[in-house]
Structures are given as structure tokens and as C-alpha cells.
PDB file of N, CA, C and O in Angstrom:
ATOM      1  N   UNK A   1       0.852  -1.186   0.000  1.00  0.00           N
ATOM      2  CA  UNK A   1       0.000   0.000   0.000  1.00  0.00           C
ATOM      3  C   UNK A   1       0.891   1.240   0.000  1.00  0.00           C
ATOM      4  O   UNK A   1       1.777   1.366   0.846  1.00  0.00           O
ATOM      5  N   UNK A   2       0.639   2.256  -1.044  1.00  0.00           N
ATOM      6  CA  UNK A   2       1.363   3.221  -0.742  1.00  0.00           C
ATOM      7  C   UNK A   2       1.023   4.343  -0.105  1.00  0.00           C
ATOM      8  O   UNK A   2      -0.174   4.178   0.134  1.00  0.00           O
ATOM      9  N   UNK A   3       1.354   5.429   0.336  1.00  0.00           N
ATOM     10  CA  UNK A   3       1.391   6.267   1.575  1.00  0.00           C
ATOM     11  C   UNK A   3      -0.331   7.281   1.331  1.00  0.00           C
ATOM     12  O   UNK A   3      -1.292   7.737   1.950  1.00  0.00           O
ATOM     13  N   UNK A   4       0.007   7.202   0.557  1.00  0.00           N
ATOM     14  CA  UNK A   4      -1.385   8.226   0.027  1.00  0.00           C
ATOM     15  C   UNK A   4      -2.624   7.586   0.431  1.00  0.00           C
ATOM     16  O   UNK A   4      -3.525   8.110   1.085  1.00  0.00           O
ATOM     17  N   UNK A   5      -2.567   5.973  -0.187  1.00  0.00           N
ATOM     18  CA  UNK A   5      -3.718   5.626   0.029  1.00  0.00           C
ATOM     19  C   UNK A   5      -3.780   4.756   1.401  1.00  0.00           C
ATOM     20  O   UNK A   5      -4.772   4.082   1.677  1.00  0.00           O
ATOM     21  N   UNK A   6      -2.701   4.824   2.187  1.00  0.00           N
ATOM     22  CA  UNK A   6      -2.683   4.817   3.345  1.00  0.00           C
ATOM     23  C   UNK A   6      -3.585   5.632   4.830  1.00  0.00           C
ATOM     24  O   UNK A   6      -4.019   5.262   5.921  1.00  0.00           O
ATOM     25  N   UNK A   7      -3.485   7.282   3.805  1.00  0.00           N
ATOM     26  CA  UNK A   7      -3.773   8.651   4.189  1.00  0.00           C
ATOM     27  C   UNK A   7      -5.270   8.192   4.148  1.00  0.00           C
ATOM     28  O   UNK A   7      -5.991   7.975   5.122  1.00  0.00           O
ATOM     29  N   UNK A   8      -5.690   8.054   2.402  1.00  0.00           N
ATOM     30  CA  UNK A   8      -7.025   7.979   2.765  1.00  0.00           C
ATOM     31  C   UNK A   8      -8.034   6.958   3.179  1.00  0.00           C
ATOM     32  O   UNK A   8      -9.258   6.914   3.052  1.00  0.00           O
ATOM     33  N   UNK A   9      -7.127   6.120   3.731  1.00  0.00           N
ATOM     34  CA  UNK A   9      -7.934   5.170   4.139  1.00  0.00           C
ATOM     35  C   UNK A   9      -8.262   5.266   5.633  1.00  0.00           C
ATOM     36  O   UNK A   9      -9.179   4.639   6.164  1.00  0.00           O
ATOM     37  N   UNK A  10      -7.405   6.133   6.285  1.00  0.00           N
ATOM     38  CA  UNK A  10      -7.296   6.511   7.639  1.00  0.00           C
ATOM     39  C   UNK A  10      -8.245   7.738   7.554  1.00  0.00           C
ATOM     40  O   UNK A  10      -9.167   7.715   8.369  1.00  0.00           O
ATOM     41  N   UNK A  11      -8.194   8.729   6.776  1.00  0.00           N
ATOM     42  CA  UNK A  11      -9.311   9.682   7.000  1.00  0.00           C
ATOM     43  C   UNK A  11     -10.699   8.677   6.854  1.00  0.00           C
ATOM     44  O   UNK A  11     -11.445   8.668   7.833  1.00  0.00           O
ATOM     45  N   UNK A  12     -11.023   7.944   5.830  1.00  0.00           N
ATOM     46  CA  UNK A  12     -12.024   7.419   5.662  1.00  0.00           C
ATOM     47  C   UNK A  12     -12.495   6.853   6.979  1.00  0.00           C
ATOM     48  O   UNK A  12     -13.586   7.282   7.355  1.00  0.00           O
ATOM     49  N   UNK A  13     -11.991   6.120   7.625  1.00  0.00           N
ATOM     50  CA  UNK A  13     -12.004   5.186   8.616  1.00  0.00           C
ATOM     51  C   UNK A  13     -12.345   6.056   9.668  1.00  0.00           C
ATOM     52  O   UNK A  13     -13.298   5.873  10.426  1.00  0.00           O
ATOM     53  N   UNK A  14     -11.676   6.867   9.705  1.00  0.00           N
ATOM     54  CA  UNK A  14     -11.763   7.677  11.081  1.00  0.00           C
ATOM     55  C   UNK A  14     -13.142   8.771  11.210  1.00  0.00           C
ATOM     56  O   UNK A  14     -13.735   9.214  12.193  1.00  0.00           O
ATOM     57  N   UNK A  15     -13.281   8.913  10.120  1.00  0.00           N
ATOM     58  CA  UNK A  15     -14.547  10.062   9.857  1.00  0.00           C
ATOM     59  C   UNK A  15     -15.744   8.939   9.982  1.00  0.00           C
ATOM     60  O   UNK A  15     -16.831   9.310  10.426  1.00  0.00           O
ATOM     61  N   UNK A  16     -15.563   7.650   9.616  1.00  0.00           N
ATOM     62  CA  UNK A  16     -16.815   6.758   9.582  1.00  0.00           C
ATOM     63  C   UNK A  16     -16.731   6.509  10.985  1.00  0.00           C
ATOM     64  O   UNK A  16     -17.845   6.785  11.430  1.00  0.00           O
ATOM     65  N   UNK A  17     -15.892   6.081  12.032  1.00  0.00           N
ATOM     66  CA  UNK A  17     -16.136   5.713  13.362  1.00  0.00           C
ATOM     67  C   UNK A  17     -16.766   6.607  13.958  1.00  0.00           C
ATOM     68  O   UNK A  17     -17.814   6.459  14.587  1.00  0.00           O
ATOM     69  N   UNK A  18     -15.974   7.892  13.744  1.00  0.00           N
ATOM     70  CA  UNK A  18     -16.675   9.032  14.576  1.00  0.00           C
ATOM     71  C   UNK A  18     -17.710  10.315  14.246  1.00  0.00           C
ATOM     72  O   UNK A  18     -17.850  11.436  14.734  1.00  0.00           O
ATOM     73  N   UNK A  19     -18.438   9.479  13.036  1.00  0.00           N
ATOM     74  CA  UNK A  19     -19.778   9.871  12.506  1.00  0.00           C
ATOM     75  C   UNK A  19     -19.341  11.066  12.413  1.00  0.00           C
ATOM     76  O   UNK A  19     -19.486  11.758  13.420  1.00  0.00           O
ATOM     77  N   UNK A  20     -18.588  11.778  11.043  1.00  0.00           N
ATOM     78  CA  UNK A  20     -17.866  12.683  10.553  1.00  0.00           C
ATOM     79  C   UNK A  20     -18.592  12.413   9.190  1.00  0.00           C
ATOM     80  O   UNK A  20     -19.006  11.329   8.778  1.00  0.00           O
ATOM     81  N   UNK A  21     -18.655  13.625   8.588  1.00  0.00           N
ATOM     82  CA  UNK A  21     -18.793  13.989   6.742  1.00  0.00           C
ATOM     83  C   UNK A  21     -18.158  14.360   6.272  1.00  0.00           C
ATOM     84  O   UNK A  21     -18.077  15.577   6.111  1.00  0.00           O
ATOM     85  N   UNK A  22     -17.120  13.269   5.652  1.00  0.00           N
ATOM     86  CA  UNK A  22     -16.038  13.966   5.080  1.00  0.00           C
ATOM     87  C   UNK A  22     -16.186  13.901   3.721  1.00  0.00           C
ATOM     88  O   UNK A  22     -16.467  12.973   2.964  1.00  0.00           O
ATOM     89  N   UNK A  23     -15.848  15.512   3.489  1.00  0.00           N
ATOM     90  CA  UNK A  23     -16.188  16.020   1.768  1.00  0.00           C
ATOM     91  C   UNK A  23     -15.433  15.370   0.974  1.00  0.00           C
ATOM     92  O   UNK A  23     -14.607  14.684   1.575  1.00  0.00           O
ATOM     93  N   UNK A  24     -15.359  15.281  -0.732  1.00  0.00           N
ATOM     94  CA  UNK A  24     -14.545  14.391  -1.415  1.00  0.00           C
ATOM     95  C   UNK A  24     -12.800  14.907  -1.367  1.00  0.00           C
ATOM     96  O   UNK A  24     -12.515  16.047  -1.734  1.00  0.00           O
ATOM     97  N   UNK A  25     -11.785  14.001  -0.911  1.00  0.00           N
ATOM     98  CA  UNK A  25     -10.612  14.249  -0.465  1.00  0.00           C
ATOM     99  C   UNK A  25      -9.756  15.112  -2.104  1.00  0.00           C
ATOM    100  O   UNK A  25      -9.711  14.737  -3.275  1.00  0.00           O
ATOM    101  N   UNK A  26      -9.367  15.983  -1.609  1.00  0.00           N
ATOM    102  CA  UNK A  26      -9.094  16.591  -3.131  1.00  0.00           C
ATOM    103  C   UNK A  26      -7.793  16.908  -2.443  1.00  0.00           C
ATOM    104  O   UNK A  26      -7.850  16.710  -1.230  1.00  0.00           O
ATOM    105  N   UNK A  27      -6.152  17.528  -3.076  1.00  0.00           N
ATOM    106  CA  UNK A  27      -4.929  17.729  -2.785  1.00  0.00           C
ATOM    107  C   UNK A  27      -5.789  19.091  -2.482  1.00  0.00           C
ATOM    108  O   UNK A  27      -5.770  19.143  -1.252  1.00  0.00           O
ATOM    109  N   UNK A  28      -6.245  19.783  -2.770  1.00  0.00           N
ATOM    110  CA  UNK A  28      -6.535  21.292  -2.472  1.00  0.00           C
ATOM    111  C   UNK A  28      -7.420  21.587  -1.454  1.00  0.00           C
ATOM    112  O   UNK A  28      -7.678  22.785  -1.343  1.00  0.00           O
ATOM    113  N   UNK A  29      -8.011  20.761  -0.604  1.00  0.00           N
ATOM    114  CA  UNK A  29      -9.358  20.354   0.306  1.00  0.00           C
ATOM    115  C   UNK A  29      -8.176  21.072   1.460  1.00  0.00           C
ATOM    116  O   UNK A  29      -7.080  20.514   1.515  1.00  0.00           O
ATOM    117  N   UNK A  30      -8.368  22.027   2.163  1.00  0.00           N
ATOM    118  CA  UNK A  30      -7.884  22.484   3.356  1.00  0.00           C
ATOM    119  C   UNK A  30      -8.530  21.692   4.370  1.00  0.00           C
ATOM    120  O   UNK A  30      -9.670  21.241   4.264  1.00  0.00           O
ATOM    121  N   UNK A  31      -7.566  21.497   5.613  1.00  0.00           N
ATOM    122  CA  UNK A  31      -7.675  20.542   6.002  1.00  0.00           C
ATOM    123  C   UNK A  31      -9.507  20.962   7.365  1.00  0.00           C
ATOM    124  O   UNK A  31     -10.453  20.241   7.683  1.00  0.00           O
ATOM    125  N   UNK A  32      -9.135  22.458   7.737  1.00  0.00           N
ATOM    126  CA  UNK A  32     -10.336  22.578   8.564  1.00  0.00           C
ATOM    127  C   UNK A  32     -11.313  22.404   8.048  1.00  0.00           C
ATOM    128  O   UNK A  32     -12.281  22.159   8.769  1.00  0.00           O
ATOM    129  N   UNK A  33     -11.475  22.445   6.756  1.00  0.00           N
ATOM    130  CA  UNK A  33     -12.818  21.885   6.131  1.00  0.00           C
ATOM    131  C   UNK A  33     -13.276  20.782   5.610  1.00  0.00           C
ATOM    132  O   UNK A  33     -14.264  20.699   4.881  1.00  0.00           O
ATOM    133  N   UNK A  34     -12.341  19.605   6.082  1.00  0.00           N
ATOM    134  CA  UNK A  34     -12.776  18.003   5.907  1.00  0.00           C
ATOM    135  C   UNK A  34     -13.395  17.708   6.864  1.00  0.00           C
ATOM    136  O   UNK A  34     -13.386  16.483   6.983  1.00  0.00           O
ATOM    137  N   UNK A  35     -14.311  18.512   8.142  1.00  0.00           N
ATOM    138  CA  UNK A  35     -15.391  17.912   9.061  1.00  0.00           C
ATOM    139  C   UNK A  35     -14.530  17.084   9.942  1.00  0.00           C
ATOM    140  O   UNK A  35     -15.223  16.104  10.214  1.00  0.00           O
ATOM    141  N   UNK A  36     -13.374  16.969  10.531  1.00  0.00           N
ATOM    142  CA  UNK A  36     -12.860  16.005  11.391  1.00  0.00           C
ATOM    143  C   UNK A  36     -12.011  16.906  12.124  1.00  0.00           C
ATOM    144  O   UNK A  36     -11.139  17.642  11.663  1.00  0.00           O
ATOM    145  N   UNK A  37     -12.425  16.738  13.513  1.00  0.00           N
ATOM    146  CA  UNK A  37     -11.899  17.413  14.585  1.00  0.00           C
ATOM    147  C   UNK A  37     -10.312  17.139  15.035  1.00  0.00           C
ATOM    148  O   UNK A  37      -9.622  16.341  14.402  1.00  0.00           O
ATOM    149  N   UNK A  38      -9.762  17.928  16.273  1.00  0.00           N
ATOM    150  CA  UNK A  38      -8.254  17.684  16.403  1.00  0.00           C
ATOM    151  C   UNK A  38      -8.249  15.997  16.721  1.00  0.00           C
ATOM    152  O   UNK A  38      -7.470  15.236  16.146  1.00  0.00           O
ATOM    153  N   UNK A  39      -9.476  15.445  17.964  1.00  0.00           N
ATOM    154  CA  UNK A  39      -9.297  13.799  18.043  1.00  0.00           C
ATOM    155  C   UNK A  39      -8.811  13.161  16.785  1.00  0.00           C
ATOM    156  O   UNK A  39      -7.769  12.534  16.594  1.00  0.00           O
ATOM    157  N   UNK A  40      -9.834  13.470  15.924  1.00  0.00           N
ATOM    158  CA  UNK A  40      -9.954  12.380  14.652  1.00  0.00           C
ATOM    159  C   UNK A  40      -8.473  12.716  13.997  1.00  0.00           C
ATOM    160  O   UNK A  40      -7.823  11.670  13.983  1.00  0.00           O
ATOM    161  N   UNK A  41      -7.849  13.633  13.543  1.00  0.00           N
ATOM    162  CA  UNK A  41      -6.428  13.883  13.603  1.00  0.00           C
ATOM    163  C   UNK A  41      -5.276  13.325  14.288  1.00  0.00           C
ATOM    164  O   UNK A  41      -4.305  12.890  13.671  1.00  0.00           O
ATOM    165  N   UNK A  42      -5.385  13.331  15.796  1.00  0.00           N
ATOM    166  CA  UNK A  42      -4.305  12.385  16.701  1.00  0.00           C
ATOM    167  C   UNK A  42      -4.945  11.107  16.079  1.00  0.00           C
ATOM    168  O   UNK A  42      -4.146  10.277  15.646  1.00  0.00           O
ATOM    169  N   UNK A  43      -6.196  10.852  15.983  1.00  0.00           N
ATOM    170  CA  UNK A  43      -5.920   9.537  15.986  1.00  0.00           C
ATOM    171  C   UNK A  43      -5.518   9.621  14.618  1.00  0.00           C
ATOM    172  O   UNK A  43      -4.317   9.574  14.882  1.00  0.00           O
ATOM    173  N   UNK A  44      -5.537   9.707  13.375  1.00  0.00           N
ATOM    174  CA  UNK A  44      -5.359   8.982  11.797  1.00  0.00           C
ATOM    175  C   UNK A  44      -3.686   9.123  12.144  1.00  0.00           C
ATOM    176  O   UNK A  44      -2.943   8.267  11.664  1.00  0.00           O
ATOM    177  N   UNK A  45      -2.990  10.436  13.155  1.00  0.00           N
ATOM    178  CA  UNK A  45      -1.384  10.031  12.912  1.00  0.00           C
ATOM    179  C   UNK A  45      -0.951   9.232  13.613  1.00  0.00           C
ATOM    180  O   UNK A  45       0.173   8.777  13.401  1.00  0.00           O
ATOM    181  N   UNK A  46      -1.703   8.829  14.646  1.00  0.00           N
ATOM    182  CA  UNK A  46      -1.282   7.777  15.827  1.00  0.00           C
ATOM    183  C   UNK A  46      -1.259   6.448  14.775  1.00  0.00           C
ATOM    184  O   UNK A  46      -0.332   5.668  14.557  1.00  0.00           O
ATOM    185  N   UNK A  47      -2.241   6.474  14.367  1.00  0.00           N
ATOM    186  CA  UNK A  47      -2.235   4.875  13.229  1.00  0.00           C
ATOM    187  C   UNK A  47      -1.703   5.086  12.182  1.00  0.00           C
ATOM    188  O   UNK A  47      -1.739   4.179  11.351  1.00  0.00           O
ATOM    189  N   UNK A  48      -1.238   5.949  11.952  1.00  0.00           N
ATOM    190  CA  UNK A  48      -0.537   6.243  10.148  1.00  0.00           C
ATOM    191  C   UNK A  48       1.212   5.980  10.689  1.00  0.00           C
ATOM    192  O   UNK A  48       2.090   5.574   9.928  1.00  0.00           O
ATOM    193  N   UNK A  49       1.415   6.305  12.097  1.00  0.00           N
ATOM    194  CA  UNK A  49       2.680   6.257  12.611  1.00  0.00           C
ATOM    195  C   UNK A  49       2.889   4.653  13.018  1.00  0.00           C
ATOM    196  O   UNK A  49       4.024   4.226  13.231  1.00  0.00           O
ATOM    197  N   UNK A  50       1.811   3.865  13.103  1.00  0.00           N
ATOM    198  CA  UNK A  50       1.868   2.209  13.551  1.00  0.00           C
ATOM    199  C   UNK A  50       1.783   2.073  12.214  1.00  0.00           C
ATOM    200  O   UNK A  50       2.885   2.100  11.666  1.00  0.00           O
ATOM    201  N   UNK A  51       0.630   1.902  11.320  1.00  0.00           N
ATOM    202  CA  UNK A  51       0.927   1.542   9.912  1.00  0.00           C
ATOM    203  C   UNK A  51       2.279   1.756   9.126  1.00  0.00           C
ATOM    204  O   UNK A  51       2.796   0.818   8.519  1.00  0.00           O
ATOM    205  N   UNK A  52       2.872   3.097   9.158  1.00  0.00           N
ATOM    206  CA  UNK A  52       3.791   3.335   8.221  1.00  0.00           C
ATOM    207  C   UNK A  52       5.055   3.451   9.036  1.00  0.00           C
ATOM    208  O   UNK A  52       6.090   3.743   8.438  1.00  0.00           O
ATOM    209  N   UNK A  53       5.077   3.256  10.319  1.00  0.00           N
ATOM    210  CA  UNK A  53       6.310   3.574  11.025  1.00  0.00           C
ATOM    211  C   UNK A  53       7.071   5.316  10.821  1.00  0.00           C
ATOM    212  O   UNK A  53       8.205   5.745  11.032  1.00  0.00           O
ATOM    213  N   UNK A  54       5.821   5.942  10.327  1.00  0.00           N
ATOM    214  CA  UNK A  54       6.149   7.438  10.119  1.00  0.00           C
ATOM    215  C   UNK A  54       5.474   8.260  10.580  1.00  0.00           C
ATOM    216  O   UNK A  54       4.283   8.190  10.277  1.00  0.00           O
ATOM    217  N   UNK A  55       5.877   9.293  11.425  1.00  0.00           N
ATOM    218  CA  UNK A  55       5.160  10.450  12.280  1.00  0.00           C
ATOM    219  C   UNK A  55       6.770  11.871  12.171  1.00  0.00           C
ATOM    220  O   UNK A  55       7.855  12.056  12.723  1.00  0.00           O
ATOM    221  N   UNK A  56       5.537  12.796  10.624  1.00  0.00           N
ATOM    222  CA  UNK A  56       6.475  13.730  10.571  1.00  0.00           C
ATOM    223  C   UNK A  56       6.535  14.862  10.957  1.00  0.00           C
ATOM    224  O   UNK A  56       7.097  15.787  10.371  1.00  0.00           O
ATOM    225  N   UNK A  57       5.573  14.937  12.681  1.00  0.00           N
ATOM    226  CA  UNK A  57       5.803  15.907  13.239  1.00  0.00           C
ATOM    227  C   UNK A  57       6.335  15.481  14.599  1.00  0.00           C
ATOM    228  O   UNK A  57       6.043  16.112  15.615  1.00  0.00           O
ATOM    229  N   UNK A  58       7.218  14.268  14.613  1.00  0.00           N
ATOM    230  CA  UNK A  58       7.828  14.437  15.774  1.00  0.00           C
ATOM    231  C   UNK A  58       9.654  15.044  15.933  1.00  0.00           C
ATOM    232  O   UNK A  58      10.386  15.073  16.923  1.00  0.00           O
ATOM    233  N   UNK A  59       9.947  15.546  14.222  1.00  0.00           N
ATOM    234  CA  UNK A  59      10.902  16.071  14.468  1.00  0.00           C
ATOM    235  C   UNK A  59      11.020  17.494  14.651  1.00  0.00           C
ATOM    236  O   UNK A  59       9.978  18.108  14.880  1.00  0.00           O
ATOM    237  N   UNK A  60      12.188  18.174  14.585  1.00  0.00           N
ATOM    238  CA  UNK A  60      12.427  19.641  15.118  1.00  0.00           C
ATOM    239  C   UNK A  60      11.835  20.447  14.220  1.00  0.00           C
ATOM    240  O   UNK A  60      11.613  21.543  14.735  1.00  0.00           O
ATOM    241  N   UNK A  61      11.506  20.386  13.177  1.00  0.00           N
ATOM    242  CA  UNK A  61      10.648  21.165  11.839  1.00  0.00           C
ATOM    243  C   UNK A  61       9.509  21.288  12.310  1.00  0.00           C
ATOM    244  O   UNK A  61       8.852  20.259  12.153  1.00  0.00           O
ATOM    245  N   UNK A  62       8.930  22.159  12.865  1.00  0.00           N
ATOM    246  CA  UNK A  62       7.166  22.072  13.367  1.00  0.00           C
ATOM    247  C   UNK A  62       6.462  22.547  11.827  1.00  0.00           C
ATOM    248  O   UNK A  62       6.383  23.774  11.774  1.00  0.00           O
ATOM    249  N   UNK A  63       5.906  21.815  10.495  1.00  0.00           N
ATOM    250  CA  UNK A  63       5.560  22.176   9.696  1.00  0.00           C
ATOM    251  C   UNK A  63       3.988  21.533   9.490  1.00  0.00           C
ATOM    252  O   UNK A  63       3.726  20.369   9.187  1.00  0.00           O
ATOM    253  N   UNK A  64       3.316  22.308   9.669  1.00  0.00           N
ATOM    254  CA  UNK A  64       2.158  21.569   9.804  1.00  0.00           C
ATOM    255  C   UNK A  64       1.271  22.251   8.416  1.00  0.00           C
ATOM    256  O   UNK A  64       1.239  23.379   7.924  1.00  0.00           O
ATOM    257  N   UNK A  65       0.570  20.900   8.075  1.00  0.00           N
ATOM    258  CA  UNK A  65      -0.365  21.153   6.921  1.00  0.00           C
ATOM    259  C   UNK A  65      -1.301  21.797   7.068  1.00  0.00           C
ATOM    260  O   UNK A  65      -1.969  22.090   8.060  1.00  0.00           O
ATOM    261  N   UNK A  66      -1.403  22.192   5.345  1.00  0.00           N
ATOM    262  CA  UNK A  66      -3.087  23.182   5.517  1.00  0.00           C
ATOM    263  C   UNK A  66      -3.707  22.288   4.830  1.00  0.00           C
ATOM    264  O   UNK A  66      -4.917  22.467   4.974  1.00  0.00           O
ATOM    265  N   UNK A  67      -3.488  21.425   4.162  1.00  0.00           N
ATOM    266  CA  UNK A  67      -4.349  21.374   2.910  1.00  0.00           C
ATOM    267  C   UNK A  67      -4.497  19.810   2.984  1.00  0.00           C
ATOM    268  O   UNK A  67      -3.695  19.562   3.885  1.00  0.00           O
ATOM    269  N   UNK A  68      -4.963  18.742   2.642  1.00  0.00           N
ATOM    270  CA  UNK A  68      -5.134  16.984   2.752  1.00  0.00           C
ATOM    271  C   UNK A  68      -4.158  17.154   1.642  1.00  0.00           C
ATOM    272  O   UNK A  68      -3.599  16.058   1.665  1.00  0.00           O
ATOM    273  N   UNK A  69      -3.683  17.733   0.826  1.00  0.00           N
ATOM    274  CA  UNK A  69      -2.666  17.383  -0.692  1.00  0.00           C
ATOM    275  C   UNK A  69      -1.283  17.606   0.464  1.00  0.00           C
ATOM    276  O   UNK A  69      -0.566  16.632   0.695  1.00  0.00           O
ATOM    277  N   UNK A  70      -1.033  18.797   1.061  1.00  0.00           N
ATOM    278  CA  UNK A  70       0.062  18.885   2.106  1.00  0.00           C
ATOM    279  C   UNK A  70       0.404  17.979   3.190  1.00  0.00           C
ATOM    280  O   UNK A  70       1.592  17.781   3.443  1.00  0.00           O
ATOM    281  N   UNK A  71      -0.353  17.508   3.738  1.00  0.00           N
ATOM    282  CA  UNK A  71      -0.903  16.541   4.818  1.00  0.00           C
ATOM    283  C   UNK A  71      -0.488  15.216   3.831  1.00  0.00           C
ATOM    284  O   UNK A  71      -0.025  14.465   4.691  1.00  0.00           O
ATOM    285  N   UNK A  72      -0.412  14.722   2.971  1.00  0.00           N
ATOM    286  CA  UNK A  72      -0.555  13.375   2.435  1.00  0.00           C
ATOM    287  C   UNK A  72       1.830  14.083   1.815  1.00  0.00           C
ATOM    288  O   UNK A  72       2.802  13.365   2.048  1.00  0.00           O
ATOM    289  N   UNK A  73       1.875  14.773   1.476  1.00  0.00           N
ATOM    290  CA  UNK A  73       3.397  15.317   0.865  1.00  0.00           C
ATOM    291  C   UNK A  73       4.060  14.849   2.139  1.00  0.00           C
ATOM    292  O   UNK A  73       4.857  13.926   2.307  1.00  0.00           O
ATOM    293  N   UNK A  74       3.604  15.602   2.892  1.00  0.00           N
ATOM    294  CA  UNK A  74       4.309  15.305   4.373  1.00  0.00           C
ATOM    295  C   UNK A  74       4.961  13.826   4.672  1.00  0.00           C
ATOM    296  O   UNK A  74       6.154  13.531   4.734  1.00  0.00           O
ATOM    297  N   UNK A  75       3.731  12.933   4.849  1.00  0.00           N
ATOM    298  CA  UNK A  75       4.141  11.863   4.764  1.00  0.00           C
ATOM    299  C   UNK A  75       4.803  11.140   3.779  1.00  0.00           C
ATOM    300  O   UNK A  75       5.094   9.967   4.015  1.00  0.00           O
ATOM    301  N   UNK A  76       5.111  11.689   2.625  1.00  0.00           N
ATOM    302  CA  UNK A  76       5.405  10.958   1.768  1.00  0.00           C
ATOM    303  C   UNK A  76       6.923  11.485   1.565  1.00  0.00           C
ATOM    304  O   UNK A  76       7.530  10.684   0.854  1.00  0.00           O
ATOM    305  N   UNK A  77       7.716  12.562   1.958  1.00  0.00           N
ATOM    306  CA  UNK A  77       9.025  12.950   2.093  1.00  0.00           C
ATOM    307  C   UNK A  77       9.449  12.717   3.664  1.00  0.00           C
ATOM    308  O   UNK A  77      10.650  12.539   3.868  1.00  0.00           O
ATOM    309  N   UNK A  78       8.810  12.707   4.470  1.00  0.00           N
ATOM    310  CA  UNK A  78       9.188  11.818   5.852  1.00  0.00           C
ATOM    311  C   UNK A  78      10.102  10.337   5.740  1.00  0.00           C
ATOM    312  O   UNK A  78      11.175   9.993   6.236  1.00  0.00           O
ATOM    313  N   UNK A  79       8.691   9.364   4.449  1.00  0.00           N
ATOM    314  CA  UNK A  79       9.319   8.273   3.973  1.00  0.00           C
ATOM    315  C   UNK A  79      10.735   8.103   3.714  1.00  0.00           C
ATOM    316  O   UNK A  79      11.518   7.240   4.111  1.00  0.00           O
ATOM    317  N   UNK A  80      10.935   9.343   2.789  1.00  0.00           N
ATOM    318  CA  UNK A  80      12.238   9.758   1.864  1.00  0.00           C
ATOM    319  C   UNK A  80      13.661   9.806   3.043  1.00  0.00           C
ATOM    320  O   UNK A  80      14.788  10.092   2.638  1.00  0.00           O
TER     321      UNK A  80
END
């Protein structure tokens, strides 16, 4: 599985447990407006960090996403 669809399988998942509406995932979809609160967030990186063995805000770079297209880059140069 690669990282992306890693991403959206964890938003998916997480918006369905916690009876969330999440709009169609687009690279340009800012992230406050995918309907999923800060929880639903810890949790998709808590499991994206067990799934992928990657969590790329635990280093000294505090760079945090705006956008689900930024949010999905992130993880995918973390990999790198």
C-alpha cells in the first residue's frame, strides 16, 4: 500500500467511526474543512505512525499542513 492511500484510508475510517462527513478528499481540500476534529487527527497520525512507522511531526521542523494534498506530501518525504 502506498502512503497516500494509506492517508485515505485513515481519514475514511476515522470520519466513519466518529460519525464525521467527510467532503470528497481533493490535494486542495484544506484541512479545517474536511469535518474532522483535532481527536480524529491524533488519531489517523497515531495509526498512520503504527501503519507506516512514520510520524512527521515528531521532528524539530514544526511544519504543519493546511491542505489533505500537504498533509498526504508530508508523509510521503518523511518516507524519503
Amino acid at each position: 500500500m502506498n502512503i497516500r492511500s494509506a492517508v485515505v484510508e485513515q481519514f475514511i475510517t476515522v470520519a466513519r467511526e466518529h460519525e464525521k462527513e467527510l467532503p470528497p478528499l481533493s490535494d486542495g481540500l484544506p484541512l479545517l474543512e474536511s469535518g474532522l476534529d483535532s481527536l480524529c487527527f491524533a488519531i489517523i497520525v497515531t495509526r498512520l505512525e503504527d501503519a507506516l512507522g512514520i510520524d512527521p511531526f515528531s521532528g524539530d521542523d514544526q511544519i504543519f499542513p493546511v491542505t489533505f494534498g500537504e498533509f498526504v506530501s508530508l508523509y510521503e518525504s518523511a518516507e524519503l
